[in-house]
Amino acid sequence: MQEQNAISMSIVKVNNLKKTFQETRAVDNVSFSVKKEEIFGFLGPNGAGKTTTLRMLTGLLKPDRGTVHINGWNIDKDPLKVKMKLGVIPEVSNIYKDLTPLQNILLAGRFYGIKRSTITGKAEQLLQRLGIYEQKDQPVSEFSKGMRQKVSIACALINNAEVLFLDEPTAGLDVHSRKLIREVILEMKKTGVTIFLTTHDIEEANQLCEQIAIINRGRIAAIDTPENLKRIFKESCAVEVSFDRMPPPDSLSQIEETKHVEKRGDKFRITTASPDRLIKHLASFAEKENIAFTHLAVLGTSLEEVFLTLTEEGK
Ligand SMILES: Nc1ncnc2c1ncn2[C@@H]1O[C@H](COP(=O)(O)OP(=O)(O)O)[C@@H](O)[C@H]1O
Ligand SMILES: [Mg+2]
């Protein structure tokens, strides 16, 4: 009963998903759930397992183990029911460049078996919503990458998809197109579509997502809101310091409040739970050793720090 409730509250529910290619554990015991109408980010470096996961979520690839439920339906048992509810924008565009946006959308609509009488009106509505109505009769080959990506999104939405899966939708786009696509994603969310997107762009995840799962080497390293992810790591702030001459070897790691010392170029990066107290101890240390600070900075936690810490730990 409890499991039923959990499934109905979350529109996407993934349990213990696994996929191995020969020797590579591409996806290793991944579980998470996506709430209705949220933007869920799957953030990870290249080769982390993002595309493999997305392909299993959308029924394009069969997992070795684990289950995927979308809207309460098991994708393995009811693939058609599930696929009718979702739209997919793959990593490599699947639209036809020789066709126009309108022709592409009509084709996608026919694929879903949408009635001819309703399809043109719906296609035109989508073109308008995405701001490509004026170009509806030009071949896609004449478009920028950002515009093509909009056509892909329109094709994925023709079916009134409730969940939209986007695989690195802004990768390789210029700044302007990236902004356009992000606006489209936010716009879709407003109309009640749930969004699952993969990205290796931390700032994109930070800007768009309500929840972020950080994936590294096939495993989930953390799942939380961007703000909570930052907060969790507040405890591991760092102080960056350099002196006018080298302090005695290992002397820094002896200082109170020091968790870990790392030498980076001419600077030392000291992680600590209390930057304030550490700086006071550092000051007495410098006084005693008769050395002077040439640089001193407290490094706050950015999502980038969280990401690097989590993905470096896995190595
Ligand atoms: N069809 C495949 N055959 C063999 N290895 C694969 C295949 N697809 C993905 N992989 C491997 O699985 C790992 C995860 O890949 P992928 O899911 O594409 O990562 P991401 O999308 O995060 O960059 C990588 O090591 C990749 O080389
Ligand atoms: Mg990928």
Short mmCIF file of C-alpha atoms and ligand atoms in Angstrom, two decimals:
data_model
loop_
_atom_site.label_atom_id
_atom_site.label_comp_id
_atom_site.label_asym_id
_atom_site.label_seq_id
_atom_site.Cartn_x
_atom_site.Cartn_y
_atom_site.Cartn_z
CA MET A 1 0.00 0.00 0.00
CA GLN A 2 2.76 2.34 1.03
CA GLU A 3 4.63 1.55 -2.15
CA GLN A 4 1.51 2.27 -4.19
CA ASN A 5 1.27 5.70 -2.55
CA ALA A 6 4.90 6.45 -3.20
CA ILE A 7 4.40 5.52 -6.84
CA SER A 8 1.32 7.69 -7.26
CA MET A 9 2.93 10.77 -5.66
CA SER A 10 5.93 10.57 -7.91
CA ILE A 11 5.37 10.44 -11.63
CA VAL A 12 8.68 8.69 -12.30
CA LYS A 13 9.87 6.04 -9.89
CA VAL A 14 13.12 4.19 -10.46
CA ASN A 15 14.28 1.28 -8.33
CA ASN A 16 17.72 -0.34 -8.33
CA LEU A 17 18.39 0.11 -12.00
CA LYS A 18 21.46 -1.66 -13.36
CA LYS A 19 23.08 -1.91 -16.75
CA THR A 20 26.45 -3.37 -17.65
CA PHE A 21 28.09 -3.23 -21.08
CA GLN A 22 30.80 -5.91 -21.25
CA GLU A 23 33.09 -4.79 -18.43
CA THR A 24 31.55 -1.34 -17.93
CA ARG A 25 29.02 -0.86 -15.15
CA ALA A 26 27.27 2.00 -16.90
CA VAL A 27 24.43 2.24 -14.38
CA ASP A 28 24.94 0.70 -10.98
CA ASN A 29 21.95 0.38 -8.66
CA VAL A 30 20.33 3.70 -9.37
CA SER A 31 17.11 4.64 -7.52
CA PHE A 32 15.24 7.94 -7.41
CA SER A 33 11.83 9.43 -7.95
CA VAL A 34 10.60 12.49 -9.77
CA LYS A 35 7.61 14.44 -8.46
CA LYS A 36 4.84 15.58 -10.74
CA GLU A 37 5.53 18.88 -12.48
CA GLU A 38 9.07 19.28 -11.19
CA ILE A 39 12.26 19.73 -13.16
CA PHE A 40 14.59 16.93 -12.14
CA GLY A 41 18.23 17.24 -13.15
CA PHE A 42 20.53 14.30 -13.72
CA LEU A 43 23.95 15.91 -13.40
CA GLY A 44 27.21 14.15 -14.12
CA PRO A 45 30.44 14.24 -16.10
CA ASN A 46 30.87 12.52 -19.47
CA GLY A 47 30.48 8.78 -19.28
CA ALA A 48 28.69 8.95 -15.90
CA GLY A 49 25.72 6.92 -17.12
CA LYS A 50 23.21 9.67 -17.87
CA THR A 51 22.22 8.61 -21.38
CA THR A 52 22.09 4.94 -20.43
CA THR A 53 19.73 5.78 -17.55
CA LEU A 54 17.55 7.99 -19.74
CA ARG A 55 17.31 5.25 -22.38
CA MET A 56 16.15 2.77 -19.74
CA LEU A 57 13.61 5.28 -18.37
CA THR A 58 12.10 5.75 -21.81
CA GLY A 59 11.97 2.08 -22.78
CA LEU A 60 14.72 2.28 -25.41
CA LEU A 61 17.04 0.00 -23.49
CA LYS A 62 16.24 -2.94 -21.25
CA PRO A 63 17.87 -2.80 -17.82
CA ASP A 64 19.76 -5.84 -16.48
CA ARG A 65 17.94 -5.31 -13.20
CA GLY A 66 15.56 -2.87 -11.56
CA THR A 67 12.22 -1.29 -12.37
CA VAL A 68 10.92 1.91 -13.88
CA HIS A 69 7.40 3.13 -13.18
CA ILE A 70 5.94 6.10 -14.98
CA ASN A 71 2.58 7.34 -13.81
CA GLY A 72 2.27 4.09 -11.88
CA TRP A 73 2.80 1.91 -14.98
CA ASN A 74 5.74 -0.46 -15.15
CA ILE A 75 7.59 0.32 -18.37
CA ASP A 76 8.62 -3.28 -18.85
CA LYS A 77 5.07 -4.62 -18.46
CA ASP A 78 3.09 -1.81 -20.12
CA PRO A 79 5.53 -0.22 -22.55
CA LEU A 80 2.86 1.22 -24.84
CA LYS A 81 0.83 2.83 -22.06
CA VAL A 82 4.02 4.40 -20.73
CA LYS A 83 5.38 5.54 -24.07
CA MET A 84 2.15 7.33 -24.91
CA LYS A 85 2.72 9.54 -21.86
CA LEU A 86 6.24 10.62 -22.57
CA GLY A 87 8.28 12.71 -24.96
CA VAL A 88 11.97 12.17 -25.60
CA ILE A 89 14.57 14.58 -26.91
CA PRO A 90 17.62 12.40 -27.49
CA GLU A 91 21.28 13.41 -27.29
CA VAL A 92 21.56 13.17 -31.07
CA SER A 93 18.66 14.90 -32.79
CA ASN A 94 16.18 12.61 -34.52
CA ILE A 95 14.37 15.21 -36.60
CA TYR A 96 14.45 15.21 -40.41
CA LYS A 97 16.56 18.07 -41.72
CA ASP A 98 15.06 17.98 -45.23
CA LEU A 99 11.58 18.52 -43.83
CA THR A 100 10.09 21.70 -42.40
CA PRO A 101 9.20 22.07 -38.70
CA LEU A 102 5.53 21.59 -39.54
CA GLN A 103 6.21 18.42 -41.56
CA ASN A 104 8.40 17.05 -38.75
CA ILE A 105 5.69 17.64 -36.16
CA LEU A 106 2.95 16.14 -38.38
CA LEU A 107 5.11 13.07 -38.87
CA ALA A 108 5.68 12.71 -35.13
CA GLY A 109 1.93 13.11 -34.58
CA ARG A 110 1.15 10.36 -37.08
CA PHE A 111 3.64 8.13 -35.33
CA TYR A 112 1.54 8.51 -32.17
CA GLY A 113 -1.64 7.86 -34.16
CA ILE A 114 -3.13 11.29 -33.55
CA LYS A 115 -6.19 12.02 -35.69
CA ARG A 116 -5.52 13.95 -38.92
CA SER A 117 -8.31 16.40 -38.14
CA THR A 118 -6.72 17.57 -34.90
CA ILE A 119 -3.06 17.26 -35.71
CA THR A 120 -2.50 20.39 -37.85
CA GLY A 121 -4.13 22.70 -35.34
CA LYS A 122 -2.08 21.20 -32.52
CA ALA A 123 1.13 21.43 -34.52
CA GLU A 124 0.51 25.11 -35.25
CA GLN A 125 -0.21 25.79 -31.58
CA LEU A 126 3.09 24.19 -30.60
CA LEU A 127 5.00 26.14 -33.26
CA GLN A 128 3.54 29.32 -31.84
CA ARG A 129 4.28 28.38 -28.25
CA LEU A 130 7.90 27.68 -29.13
CA GLY A 131 8.28 30.82 -31.19
CA ILE A 132 9.03 29.11 -34.53
CA TYR A 133 5.68 29.63 -36.25
CA GLU A 134 7.11 32.11 -38.79
CA GLN A 135 9.66 29.52 -39.92
CA LYS A 136 7.23 26.61 -40.07
CA ASP A 137 7.62 26.06 -43.83
CA GLN A 138 11.39 26.41 -44.12
CA PRO A 139 13.52 23.25 -44.22
CA VAL A 140 15.11 22.53 -40.85
CA SER A 141 18.52 22.32 -42.56
CA GLU A 142 18.49 26.13 -42.71
CA PHE A 143 18.07 26.44 -38.94
CA SER A 144 20.53 27.08 -36.13
CA LYS A 145 21.13 24.28 -33.62
CA GLY A 146 18.96 26.07 -31.07
CA MET A 147 16.04 26.31 -33.49
CA ARG A 148 16.43 22.65 -34.42
CA GLN A 149 16.31 21.78 -30.76
CA LYS A 150 13.00 23.65 -30.53
CA VAL A 151 11.65 21.54 -33.39
CA SER A 152 12.72 18.39 -31.49
CA ILE A 153 10.88 19.66 -28.42
CA ALA A 154 7.75 20.42 -30.47
CA CYS A 155 7.84 16.88 -31.93
CA ALA A 156 8.18 15.39 -28.45
CA LEU A 157 5.21 17.42 -27.19
CA ILE A 158 2.72 16.72 -30.01
CA ASN A 159 1.43 13.78 -28.02
CA ASN A 160 0.55 15.93 -24.96
CA ALA A 161 3.44 14.27 -23.18
CA GLU A 162 3.17 14.42 -19.40
CA VAL A 163 6.85 13.74 -18.90
CA LEU A 164 9.54 15.15 -21.10
CA PHE A 165 12.98 13.53 -21.14
CA LEU A 166 15.77 15.70 -22.49
CA ASP A 167 19.29 14.38 -22.92
CA GLU A 168 21.75 17.29 -22.58
CA PRO A 169 19.39 19.63 -24.42
CA THR A 170 21.76 22.60 -24.39
CA ALA A 171 25.08 20.83 -25.06
CA GLY A 172 26.88 22.36 -28.01
CA LEU A 173 24.55 25.37 -28.23
CA ASP A 174 25.72 28.98 -28.15
CA VAL A 175 24.85 31.17 -25.16
CA HIS A 176 21.80 32.68 -26.83
CA SER A 177 20.30 29.34 -27.91
CA ARG A 178 21.02 27.86 -24.49
CA LYS A 179 19.01 30.63 -22.90
CA LEU A 180 16.14 30.07 -25.36
CA ILE A 181 16.00 26.35 -24.65
CA ARG A 182 16.09 26.94 -20.90
CA GLU A 183 13.20 29.36 -21.23
CA VAL A 184 11.26 26.76 -23.25
CA ILE A 185 11.89 24.17 -20.54
CA LEU A 186 10.59 26.54 -17.83
CA GLU A 187 7.62 27.37 -20.04
CA MET A 188 6.78 23.65 -20.43
CA LYS A 189 6.96 23.18 -16.69
CA LYS A 190 4.41 25.97 -16.24
CA THR A 191 1.98 24.07 -18.46
CA GLY A 192 2.20 21.09 -16.11
CA VAL A 193 4.79 18.95 -17.88
CA THR A 194 7.25 17.05 -15.67
CA ILE A 195 10.81 17.41 -16.91
CA PHE A 196 13.72 15.02 -16.56
CA LEU A 197 16.87 16.43 -18.01
CA THR A 198 20.45 15.29 -18.07
CA THR A 199 23.26 17.81 -18.07
CA HIS A 200 26.94 18.16 -17.30
CA ASP A 201 26.39 21.88 -16.75
CA ILE A 202 26.25 22.66 -13.04
CA GLU A 203 24.92 26.17 -13.51
CA GLU A 204 22.14 24.87 -15.73
CA ALA A 205 21.09 22.35 -13.06
CA ASN A 206 21.29 25.09 -10.43
CA GLN A 207 19.12 27.47 -12.45
CA LEU A 208 16.46 25.06 -13.66
CA CYS A 209 16.04 22.14 -11.31
CA GLU A 210 14.06 21.58 -8.15
CA GLN A 211 15.92 18.34 -7.51
CA ILE A 212 19.34 17.30 -8.68
CA ALA A 213 20.76 13.79 -8.71
CA ILE A 214 24.51 13.81 -9.07
CA ILE A 215 25.65 10.71 -10.93
CA ASN A 216 29.22 9.56 -11.22
CA ARG A 217 30.54 6.29 -12.62
CA GLY A 218 27.06 4.84 -12.76
CA ARG A 219 26.21 5.61 -9.15
CA ILE A 220 24.14 8.32 -7.54
CA ALA A 221 26.43 10.38 -5.33
CA ALA A 222 23.67 12.64 -3.94
CA ILE A 223 20.08 13.68 -4.55
CA ASP A 224 18.71 16.92 -3.17
CA THR A 225 17.62 20.45 -3.98
CA PRO A 226 20.42 22.70 -5.25
CA GLU A 227 20.31 24.73 -2.01
CA ASN A 228 20.45 21.67 0.23
CA LEU A 229 23.33 20.25 -1.75
CA LYS A 230 25.21 23.46 -1.07
CA ARG A 231 24.20 23.43 2.60
CA ILE A 232 25.33 19.84 3.19
CA PHE A 233 28.77 20.91 2.12
CA LYS A 234 28.91 24.12 4.13
CA GLU A 235 30.66 22.05 6.77
CA SER A 236 33.52 21.48 4.44
CA CYS A 237 34.38 25.06 3.64
CA ALA A 238 37.95 25.81 2.77
CA VAL A 239 40.43 28.52 3.51
CA GLU A 240 42.99 29.28 0.85
CA VAL A 241 46.26 30.72 2.02
CA SER A 242 49.76 31.50 0.81
CA PHE A 243 52.78 32.85 2.68
CA ASP A 244 55.86 34.85 1.80
CA ARG A 245 57.89 31.70 2.43
CA MET A 246 57.10 28.01 2.78
CA PRO A 247 55.99 26.92 6.24
CA PRO A 248 57.78 23.83 7.69
CA PRO A 249 56.51 20.58 6.09
CA ASP A 250 53.35 19.21 7.69
CA SER A 251 53.09 22.15 10.07
CA LEU A 252 49.78 23.32 8.55
CA SER A 253 48.03 20.01 9.09
CA GLN A 254 48.86 20.30 12.83
CA ILE A 255 46.87 23.51 13.19
CA GLU A 256 43.60 23.22 15.11
CA GLU A 257 40.36 23.17 13.06
CA THR A 258 42.25 21.81 10.06
CA LYS A 259 40.60 18.89 8.33
CA HIS A 260 42.76 18.47 5.28
CA VAL A 261 45.58 20.39 3.61
CA GLU A 262 46.17 20.35 -0.10
CA LYS A 263 48.90 22.24 -1.94
CA ARG A 264 47.70 23.92 -5.12
CA GLY A 265 50.36 25.94 -6.91
CA ASP A 266 51.78 28.44 -4.43
CA LYS A 267 48.65 28.21 -2.27
CA PHE A 268 47.42 25.84 0.38
CA ARG A 269 43.80 24.90 0.49
CA ILE A 270 42.73 23.92 3.99
CA THR A 271 39.31 22.37 4.49
CA THR A 272 37.62 23.09 7.80
CA ALA A 273 34.26 23.12 9.53
CA SER A 274 35.00 26.59 10.92
CA PRO A 275 36.83 29.04 8.66
CA ASP A 276 36.59 31.72 11.34
CA ARG A 277 38.38 29.73 14.06
CA LEU A 278 40.88 28.32 11.56
CA ILE A 279 41.90 31.82 10.46
CA LYS A 280 42.53 32.83 14.09
CA HIS A 281 44.76 29.76 14.56
CA LEU A 282 46.48 30.48 11.26
CA ALA A 283 47.23 34.01 12.42
CA SER A 284 48.92 32.77 15.63
CA PHE A 285 50.79 30.18 13.57
CA ALA A 286 52.11 32.85 11.17
CA GLU A 287 53.10 35.05 14.14
CA LYS A 288 54.98 32.19 15.82
CA GLU A 289 56.74 31.09 12.60
CA ASN A 290 57.43 34.70 11.69
CA ILE A 291 55.96 34.35 8.20
CA ALA A 292 53.52 36.70 6.48
CA PHE A 293 50.31 36.02 4.57
CA THR A 294 50.45 36.93 0.90
CA HIS A 295 46.94 35.61 0.26
CA LEU A 296 44.03 34.60 2.45
CA ALA A 297 40.51 33.74 1.25
CA VAL A 298 37.50 31.84 2.55
CA LEU A 299 36.02 29.66 -0.16
CA GLY A 300 32.27 29.35 0.15
CA THR A 301 30.47 26.31 -1.13
CA SER A 302 29.33 26.57 -4.68
CA LEU A 303 27.42 23.82 -6.38
CA GLU A 304 30.59 23.32 -8.38
CA GLU A 305 32.52 22.50 -5.20
CA VAL A 306 29.84 19.99 -4.23
CA PHE A 307 29.97 18.42 -7.64
CA LEU A 308 33.75 18.22 -7.74
CA THR A 309 33.96 16.83 -4.23
CA LEU A 310 31.38 14.16 -4.94
CA THR A 311 32.71 13.16 -8.34
CA GLU A 312 36.35 13.19 -7.21
CA GLU A 313 35.54 11.03 -4.19
CA GLY A 314 34.27 8.33 -6.53
CA LYS A 315 37.59 8.07 -8.37
N1 LIG B 1 26.09 0.69 -26.19
C1 LIG B 1 27.17 0.72 -25.38
N2 LIG B 1 28.11 -0.26 -25.45
C2 LIG B 1 29.19 -0.24 -24.63
N3 LIG B 1 29.41 0.70 -23.70
C3 LIG B 1 28.52 1.68 -23.57
C4 LIG B 1 27.34 1.75 -24.40
N4 LIG B 1 26.63 2.85 -24.06
C5 LIG B 1 27.32 3.43 -23.06
N5 LIG B 1 28.44 2.75 -22.76
C6 LIG B 1 29.41 3.09 -21.68
O1 LIG B 1 28.69 3.27 -20.49
C7 LIG B 1 29.19 4.38 -19.74
C8 LIG B 1 28.08 5.39 -19.56
O2 LIG B 1 27.75 5.99 -20.81
P1 LIG B 1 26.61 7.07 -20.99
O3 LIG B 1 25.39 6.59 -20.30
O4 LIG B 1 26.53 7.37 -22.42
O5 LIG B 1 27.23 8.31 -20.18
P2 LIG B 1 26.83 9.87 -20.21
O6 LIG B 1 25.58 10.02 -20.99
O7 LIG B 1 26.70 10.23 -18.77
O8 LIG B 1 27.98 10.57 -20.86
C9 LIG B 1 30.38 4.89 -20.53
O9 LIG B 1 31.53 4.29 -19.99
C10 LIG B 1 30.12 4.40 -21.93
O10 LIG B 1 31.33 4.22 -22.64
MG MG B 2 25.14 11.18 -22.64
#
